[in-house]
């Protein structure tokens, strides 16, 4: 039996921390390694091949740290790299390791959130163009009418903490209104990018109280705990000392400062360059 090891959580940058926080709150006993590829973020406008290559590098790094289970807490990586990694790379690297994404768990839940059966999806250009939400929602809630809108400026605004500036607010307003203009019956908006919960209050204010704005973090946390209950063979491989280790491909002083603001406690990351 191998040594027990942490759960790996990966995002292109800080956004995955919104998922990490919910997962960690729901399952505080487990050990976690968070990796943010901040130096190469955002991934949202990058090609399929580049997102796949970067995501595979990140997954291999987390496997090398011993993690038998990696969560891609990034929709762009889940949309563009997850399937290839699961089907082609995992069998070669380590068939008993697992890589999970955030799109499937979210689309499984969206159906229950809308009464009007009209749902909006906001995401990066990569996630929206991949049509992953349209494809997955067809399986889990085929009666739902989905409108999508890409917000290419939002991740840079959040990574650089410029979302409170007048220009940032203008981009957020414009994008939310563009989505709602596509379908006036939308009563739920899924934030299909793990960065967006940072600006959830602003999105909610623009959308209005009659629309549910939904973050993925709590959904992913809930699905992950159920996954581990139904996969004891994975659960026994995971260590449970309640530790959190952070890696960033960006300067750690920058990461530590911003991550501490996201999480509300001090962070001491380790640098990893790809
Ligand atoms: N948090 C990532 C996501 O969920 C952002 C991707 C990016 O770096 O553009 O899609």
mmCIF file of C-alpha atoms and ligand atoms in Angstrom:
data_model
loop_
_atom_site.group_PDB
_atom_site.id
_atom_site.type_symbol
_atom_site.label_atom_id
_atom_site.label_comp_id
_atom_site.label_asym_id
_atom_site.label_seq_id
_atom_site.Cartn_x
_atom_site.Cartn_y
_atom_site.Cartn_z
ATOM 1 C CA UNK A 1 0.000 0.000 0.000
ATOM 2 C CA UNK A 2 1.364 3.434 -0.985
ATOM 3 C CA UNK A 3 1.862 6.198 1.525
ATOM 4 C CA UNK A 4 -1.291 8.278 2.076
ATOM 5 C CA UNK A 5 -1.219 11.662 0.381
ATOM 6 C CA UNK A 6 -3.122 14.952 -0.076
ATOM 7 C CA UNK A 7 -5.859 15.869 -2.564
ATOM 8 C CA UNK A 8 -4.455 18.062 -5.343
ATOM 9 C CA UNK A 9 -6.424 21.110 -6.462
ATOM 10 C CA UNK A 10 -5.416 22.986 -9.592
ATOM 11 C CA UNK A 11 -6.393 26.248 -11.222
ATOM 12 C CA UNK A 12 -4.759 28.592 -13.699
ATOM 13 C CA UNK A 13 -4.629 31.171 -10.908
ATOM 14 C CA UNK A 14 -6.488 32.334 -7.819
ATOM 15 C CA UNK A 15 -9.988 31.317 -8.946
ATOM 16 C CA UNK A 16 -9.620 27.730 -7.808
ATOM 17 C CA UNK A 17 -9.249 29.053 -4.285
ATOM 18 C CA UNK A 18 -13.015 29.682 -4.313
ATOM 19 C CA UNK A 19 -13.475 25.933 -4.829
ATOM 20 C CA UNK A 20 -10.617 24.967 -2.519
ATOM 21 C CA UNK A 21 -12.159 27.031 0.304
ATOM 22 C CA UNK A 22 -15.528 25.282 0.031
ATOM 23 C CA UNK A 23 -13.928 21.834 -0.273
ATOM 24 C CA UNK A 24 -11.706 22.487 2.703
ATOM 25 C CA UNK A 25 -14.638 23.782 4.787
ATOM 26 C CA UNK A 26 -16.704 20.708 3.904
ATOM 27 C CA UNK A 27 -13.831 18.251 4.456
ATOM 28 C CA UNK A 28 -11.398 19.895 6.880
ATOM 29 C CA UNK A 29 -9.668 16.652 7.918
ATOM 30 C CA UNK A 30 -8.090 15.961 4.531
ATOM 31 C CA UNK A 31 -4.697 17.294 3.415
ATOM 32 C CA UNK A 32 -4.606 19.522 0.346
ATOM 33 C CA UNK A 33 -2.067 20.794 -2.141
ATOM 34 C CA UNK A 34 -3.259 23.790 -4.136
ATOM 35 C CA UNK A 35 -1.416 24.716 -7.326
ATOM 36 C CA UNK A 36 -2.041 28.010 -9.103
ATOM 37 C CA UNK A 37 -0.346 28.498 -12.458
ATOM 38 C CA UNK A 38 -0.574 32.270 -11.945
ATOM 39 C CA UNK A 39 2.464 32.992 -14.094
ATOM 40 C CA UNK A 40 0.642 31.635 -17.160
ATOM 41 C CA UNK A 41 -2.930 32.761 -16.277
ATOM 42 C CA UNK A 42 -5.352 33.483 -17.751
ATOM 43 C CA UNK A 43 -5.945 30.285 -19.685
ATOM 44 C CA UNK A 44 -9.344 31.456 -20.974
ATOM 45 C CA UNK A 45 -8.186 32.817 -24.329
ATOM 46 C CA UNK A 46 -5.562 30.148 -24.986
ATOM 47 C CA UNK A 47 -5.897 27.422 -27.600
ATOM 48 C CA UNK A 48 -7.103 23.919 -26.827
ATOM 49 C CA UNK A 49 -3.572 22.495 -27.264
ATOM 50 C CA UNK A 50 -1.928 24.990 -24.936
ATOM 51 C CA UNK A 51 -4.544 24.575 -22.180
ATOM 52 C CA UNK A 52 -4.175 20.800 -22.474
ATOM 53 C CA UNK A 53 -0.364 20.985 -22.333
ATOM 54 C CA UNK A 54 -0.337 23.331 -19.287
ATOM 55 C CA UNK A 55 -3.022 21.330 -17.464
ATOM 56 C CA UNK A 56 -1.214 18.038 -18.047
ATOM 57 C CA UNK A 57 1.986 19.571 -16.658
ATOM 58 C CA UNK A 58 0.069 20.693 -13.569
ATOM 59 C CA UNK A 59 -1.562 17.290 -13.075
ATOM 60 C CA UNK A 60 1.819 15.520 -13.421
ATOM 61 C CA UNK A 61 3.333 17.913 -10.880
ATOM 62 C CA UNK A 62 0.554 17.133 -8.368
ATOM 63 C CA UNK A 63 0.916 13.389 -9.021
ATOM 64 C CA UNK A 64 4.666 13.798 -8.381
ATOM 65 C CA UNK A 65 3.795 15.333 -4.996
ATOM 66 C CA UNK A 66 1.995 12.046 -4.302
ATOM 67 C CA UNK A 67 -1.617 13.230 -4.840
ATOM 68 C CA UNK A 68 -3.680 10.243 -6.093
ATOM 69 C CA UNK A 69 -6.677 12.508 -6.744
ATOM 70 C CA UNK A 70 -6.548 15.855 -8.539
ATOM 71 C CA UNK A 71 -9.475 18.256 -8.926
ATOM 72 C CA UNK A 72 -9.272 20.655 -11.852
ATOM 73 C CA UNK A 73 -10.875 23.630 -10.094
ATOM 74 C CA UNK A 74 -10.885 25.428 -13.430
ATOM 75 C CA UNK A 75 -13.643 25.290 -16.033
ATOM 76 C CA UNK A 76 -11.317 26.147 -18.891
ATOM 77 C CA UNK A 77 -9.012 23.232 -18.029
ATOM 78 C CA UNK A 78 -12.022 20.979 -17.368
ATOM 79 C CA UNK A 79 -13.500 21.926 -20.761
ATOM 80 C CA UNK A 80 -10.332 21.631 -22.808
ATOM 81 C CA UNK A 81 -8.090 19.083 -21.107
ATOM 82 C CA UNK A 82 -9.983 16.820 -18.713
ATOM 83 C CA UNK A 83 -11.344 14.286 -21.152
ATOM 84 C CA UNK A 84 -8.000 13.744 -22.932
ATOM 85 C CA UNK A 85 -6.162 13.447 -19.620
ATOM 86 C CA UNK A 86 -8.717 10.943 -18.285
ATOM 87 C CA UNK A 87 -8.876 8.865 -21.450
ATOM 88 C CA UNK A 88 -5.355 9.048 -22.859
ATOM 89 C CA UNK A 89 -2.868 10.179 -20.228
ATOM 90 C CA UNK A 90 -4.073 8.585 -16.995
ATOM 91 C CA UNK A 91 -3.860 4.987 -18.293
ATOM 92 C CA UNK A 92 -0.194 5.642 -19.170
ATOM 93 C CA UNK A 93 0.802 7.711 -16.119
ATOM 94 C CA UNK A 94 -1.046 5.873 -13.334
ATOM 95 C CA UNK A 95 -4.339 4.114 -14.037
ATOM 96 C CA UNK A 96 -5.400 4.150 -10.387
ATOM 97 C CA UNK A 97 -5.036 7.917 -10.003
ATOM 98 C CA UNK A 98 -8.066 10.115 -10.704
ATOM 99 C CA UNK A 99 -8.584 13.586 -12.177
ATOM 100 C CA UNK A 100 -11.988 15.210 -11.712
ATOM 101 C CA UNK A 101 -13.362 18.453 -13.156
ATOM 102 C CA UNK A 102 -15.954 21.056 -12.200
ATOM 103 C CA UNK A 103 -18.298 21.054 -15.205
ATOM 104 C CA UNK A 104 -20.056 17.716 -14.735
ATOM 105 C CA UNK A 105 -20.846 18.298 -11.028
ATOM 106 C CA UNK A 106 -22.238 21.737 -11.839
ATOM 107 C CA UNK A 107 -24.403 20.663 -14.757
ATOM 108 C CA UNK A 108 -25.836 17.803 -12.671
ATOM 109 C CA UNK A 109 -27.237 20.397 -10.264
ATOM 110 C CA UNK A 110 -28.372 23.248 -12.513
ATOM 111 C CA UNK A 111 -31.684 21.627 -13.428
ATOM 112 C CA UNK A 112 -32.823 21.834 -9.812
ATOM 113 C CA UNK A 113 -32.046 25.542 -9.587
ATOM 114 C CA UNK A 114 -34.324 26.955 -12.268
ATOM 115 C CA UNK A 115 -38.089 27.224 -12.152
ATOM 116 C CA UNK A 116 -38.429 29.004 -15.505
ATOM 117 C CA UNK A 117 -36.160 26.346 -17.125
ATOM 118 C CA UNK A 118 -34.139 29.181 -18.679
ATOM 119 C CA UNK A 119 -30.546 29.295 -17.446
ATOM 120 C CA UNK A 120 -27.597 31.574 -18.220
ATOM 121 C CA UNK A 121 -23.951 30.521 -18.264
ATOM 122 C CA UNK A 122 -21.090 33.002 -17.844
ATOM 123 C CA UNK A 123 -17.552 31.750 -18.476
ATOM 124 C CA UNK A 124 -14.242 32.338 -20.189
ATOM 125 C CA UNK A 125 -14.067 32.375 -23.982
ATOM 126 C CA UNK A 126 -12.520 28.889 -23.886
ATOM 127 C CA UNK A 127 -15.275 27.405 -21.735
ATOM 128 C CA UNK A 128 -18.080 29.036 -23.710
ATOM 129 C CA UNK A 129 -16.632 28.106 -27.129
ATOM 130 C CA UNK A 130 -16.114 24.497 -26.014
ATOM 131 C CA UNK A 131 -19.914 24.279 -25.520
ATOM 132 C CA UNK A 132 -19.218 21.893 -22.636
ATOM 133 C CA UNK A 133 -22.111 23.312 -20.601
ATOM 134 C CA UNK A 134 -24.533 22.951 -23.515
ATOM 135 C CA UNK A 135 -23.410 19.362 -24.103
ATOM 136 C CA UNK A 136 -23.514 18.315 -20.441
ATOM 137 C CA UNK A 137 -26.789 20.099 -19.686
ATOM 138 C CA UNK A 138 -28.452 18.253 -22.564
ATOM 139 C CA UNK A 139 -27.688 15.037 -20.672
ATOM 140 C CA UNK A 140 -28.818 16.096 -17.181
ATOM 141 C CA UNK A 141 -31.577 18.635 -17.853
ATOM 142 C CA UNK A 142 -32.626 18.355 -21.503
ATOM 143 C CA UNK A 143 -35.640 20.660 -21.020
ATOM 144 C CA UNK A 144 -33.478 23.610 -19.990
ATOM 145 C CA UNK A 145 -32.960 26.486 -22.423
ATOM 146 C CA UNK A 146 -29.341 27.629 -22.056
ATOM 147 C CA UNK A 147 -27.900 31.007 -23.044
ATOM 148 C CA UNK A 148 -24.152 31.486 -22.794
ATOM 149 C CA UNK A 149 -21.936 34.550 -22.738
ATOM 150 C CA UNK A 150 -18.130 34.804 -22.632
ATOM 151 C CA UNK A 151 -16.528 37.398 -20.347
ATOM 152 C CA UNK A 152 -12.886 37.545 -21.503
ATOM 153 C CA UNK A 153 -12.041 40.551 -19.303
ATOM 154 C CA UNK A 154 -13.212 39.153 -15.981
ATOM 155 C CA UNK A 155 -10.334 36.791 -15.110
ATOM 156 C CA UNK A 156 -7.678 39.477 -15.795
ATOM 157 C CA UNK A 157 -9.730 41.940 -13.706
ATOM 158 C CA UNK A 158 -9.909 39.469 -10.825
ATOM 159 C CA UNK A 159 -6.282 38.250 -11.070
ATOM 160 C CA UNK A 160 -5.182 41.908 -10.972
ATOM 161 C CA UNK A 161 -7.780 42.947 -8.384
ATOM 162 C CA UNK A 162 -9.217 45.653 -10.640
ATOM 163 C CA UNK A 163 -12.863 44.589 -10.464
ATOM 164 C CA UNK A 164 -13.802 47.429 -8.116
ATOM 165 C CA UNK A 165 -12.461 50.111 -10.433
ATOM 166 C CA UNK A 166 -14.987 52.015 -12.572
ATOM 167 C CA UNK A 167 -13.669 50.400 -15.772
ATOM 168 C CA UNK A 168 -13.905 46.959 -14.158
ATOM 169 C CA UNK A 169 -17.466 47.562 -13.005
ATOM 170 C CA UNK A 170 -18.378 48.709 -16.506
ATOM 171 C CA UNK A 171 -17.127 45.419 -18.022
ATOM 172 C CA UNK A 172 -19.044 43.395 -15.433
ATOM 173 C CA UNK A 173 -22.248 45.349 -16.046
ATOM 174 C CA UNK A 174 -21.960 45.096 -19.813
ATOM 175 C CA UNK A 175 -21.405 41.336 -19.764
ATOM 176 C CA UNK A 176 -24.222 40.521 -17.340
ATOM 177 C CA UNK A 177 -26.621 42.683 -19.378
ATOM 178 C CA UNK A 178 -25.498 41.047 -22.631
ATOM 179 C CA UNK A 179 -26.304 37.617 -21.192
ATOM 180 C CA UNK A 180 -29.705 38.711 -19.905
ATOM 181 C CA UNK A 181 -30.520 40.382 -23.235
ATOM 182 C CA UNK A 182 -30.279 36.947 -24.864
ATOM 183 C CA UNK A 183 -33.196 35.570 -22.833
ATOM 184 C CA UNK A 184 -35.488 37.554 -20.534
ATOM 185 C CA UNK A 185 -36.749 34.348 -18.851
ATOM 186 C CA UNK A 186 -33.407 33.437 -17.248
ATOM 187 C CA UNK A 187 -33.903 32.832 -13.524
ATOM 188 C CA UNK A 188 -30.523 31.224 -12.708
ATOM 189 C CA UNK A 189 -27.008 32.133 -13.782
ATOM 190 C CA UNK A 190 -24.212 29.645 -13.291
ATOM 191 C CA UNK A 191 -20.794 31.198 -12.727
ATOM 192 C CA UNK A 192 -18.909 28.778 -14.974
ATOM 193 C CA UNK A 193 -15.506 30.112 -14.022
ATOM 194 C CA UNK A 194 -14.042 29.582 -10.590
ATOM 195 C CA UNK A 195 -12.750 33.156 -10.476
ATOM 196 C CA UNK A 196 -16.209 34.695 -10.722
ATOM 197 C CA UNK A 197 -17.462 34.066 -7.141
ATOM 198 C CA UNK A 198 -15.092 36.884 -6.160
ATOM 199 C CA UNK A 199 -17.472 39.289 -7.944
ATOM 200 C CA UNK A 200 -20.670 37.379 -7.201
ATOM 201 C CA UNK A 201 -22.244 40.208 -5.177
ATOM 202 C CA UNK A 202 -21.731 42.641 -8.046
ATOM 203 C CA UNK A 203 -23.189 40.162 -10.566
ATOM 204 C CA UNK A 204 -26.171 39.545 -8.272
ATOM 205 C CA UNK A 205 -26.768 43.287 -7.889
ATOM 206 C CA UNK A 206 -26.770 43.784 -11.679
ATOM 207 C CA UNK A 207 -28.874 40.689 -12.406
ATOM 208 C CA UNK A 208 -31.495 41.512 -9.789
ATOM 209 C CA UNK A 209 -32.962 39.568 -6.855
ATOM 210 C CA UNK A 210 -35.259 37.448 -9.038
ATOM 211 C CA UNK A 211 -32.226 35.669 -10.546
ATOM 212 C CA UNK A 212 -30.196 33.057 -8.630
ATOM 213 C CA UNK A 213 -26.477 33.546 -9.167
ATOM 214 C CA UNK A 214 -24.806 30.215 -8.513
ATOM 215 C CA UNK A 215 -21.162 29.563 -7.540
ATOM 216 C CA UNK A 216 -19.682 26.150 -8.167
ATOM 217 C CA UNK A 217 -17.630 25.838 -4.958
ATOM 218 C CA UNK A 218 -20.375 24.423 -2.707
ATOM 219 C CA UNK A 219 -21.596 22.098 -5.497
ATOM 220 C CA UNK A 220 -18.100 20.729 -6.159
ATOM 221 C CA UNK A 221 -17.438 20.296 -2.418
ATOM 222 C CA UNK A 222 -20.658 18.351 -1.983
ATOM 223 C CA UNK A 223 -20.000 16.135 -5.026
ATOM 224 C CA UNK A 224 -16.423 15.468 -3.942
ATOM 225 C CA UNK A 225 -17.445 14.321 -0.479
ATOM 226 C CA UNK A 226 -20.034 11.992 -2.047
ATOM 227 C CA UNK A 227 -17.419 10.742 -4.512
ATOM 228 C CA UNK A 228 -15.100 9.799 -1.655
ATOM 229 C CA UNK A 229 -17.902 8.070 0.240
ATOM 230 C CA UNK A 230 -18.689 5.963 -2.799
ATOM 231 C CA UNK A 231 -14.996 5.360 -3.652
ATOM 232 C CA UNK A 232 -13.422 3.994 -0.476
ATOM 233 C CA UNK A 233 -10.518 2.651 -2.568
ATOM 234 C CA UNK A 234 -9.583 6.296 -3.248
ATOM 235 C CA UNK A 235 -10.440 7.559 0.203
ATOM 236 C CA UNK A 236 -8.020 5.136 1.893
ATOM 237 C CA UNK A 237 -5.188 6.623 -0.166
ATOM 238 C CA UNK A 238 -5.813 10.125 1.180
ATOM 239 C CA UNK A 239 -4.045 11.512 4.228
ATOM 240 C CA UNK A 240 -6.066 13.329 6.895
ATOM 241 C CA UNK A 241 -4.014 15.735 8.990
ATOM 242 C CA UNK A 242 -5.860 18.924 8.011
ATOM 243 C CA UNK A 243 -2.833 20.494 6.263
ATOM 244 C CA UNK A 244 -2.836 22.940 3.325
ATOM 245 C CA UNK A 245 0.159 23.440 1.050
ATOM 246 C CA UNK A 246 0.186 26.050 -1.704
ATOM 247 C CA UNK A 247 2.293 26.180 -4.861
ATOM 248 C CA UNK A 248 2.341 28.969 -7.403
ATOM 249 C CA UNK A 249 4.247 29.455 -10.623
ATOM 250 C CA UNK A 250 4.186 33.224 -9.890
ATOM 251 C CA UNK A 251 6.387 35.035 -7.384
ATOM 252 C CA UNK A 252 5.320 33.648 -4.003
ATOM 253 C CA UNK A 253 5.214 37.038 -2.308
ATOM 254 C CA UNK A 254 2.564 38.180 -4.804
ATOM 255 C CA UNK A 255 0.672 34.892 -4.480
ATOM 256 C CA UNK A 256 0.805 34.948 -0.663
ATOM 257 C CA UNK A 257 -0.578 38.443 -0.461
ATOM 258 C CA UNK A 258 -3.450 37.862 -2.890
ATOM 259 C CA UNK A 259 -4.274 34.328 -1.710
ATOM 260 C CA UNK A 260 -4.436 35.576 1.888
ATOM 261 C CA UNK A 261 -6.987 38.174 0.784
ATOM 262 C CA UNK A 262 -9.029 35.495 -1.013
ATOM 263 C CA UNK A 263 -8.914 33.064 1.903
ATOM 264 C CA UNK A 264 -8.817 35.359 4.907
ATOM 265 C CA UNK A 265 -5.760 33.739 6.527
ATOM 266 C CA UNK A 266 -1.979 33.901 5.958
ATOM 267 C CA UNK A 267 -0.553 31.762 3.160
ATOM 268 C CA UNK A 268 3.092 30.719 2.673
ATOM 269 C CA UNK A 269 3.339 29.301 -0.842
ATOM 270 C CA UNK A 270 6.217 27.431 -2.465
ATOM 271 C CA UNK A 271 7.370 28.522 -5.899
ATOM 272 C CA UNK A 272 7.154 26.050 -8.763
ATOM 273 C CA UNK A 273 8.107 27.074 -12.273
ATOM 274 C CA UNK A 274 6.966 25.126 -15.284
HETATM 275 N N1 LIG B 1 -10.723 29.767 -13.032
HETATM 276 C C1 LIG B 1 -10.607 29.466 -14.429
HETATM 277 C C2 LIG B 1 -11.932 28.867 -14.911
HETATM 278 O O1 LIG B 1 -12.709 28.375 -14.108
HETATM 279 C C3 LIG B 1 -10.132 30.673 -15.167
HETATM 280 C C4 LIG B 1 -9.510 30.341 -16.446
HETATM 281 C C5 LIG B 1 -8.545 31.369 -16.956
HETATM 282 O O2 LIG B 1 -7.404 31.355 -16.501
HETATM 283 O O3 LIG B 1 -8.932 32.137 -17.833
HETATM 284 O O4 LIG B 1 -12.234 28.836 -16.100
#
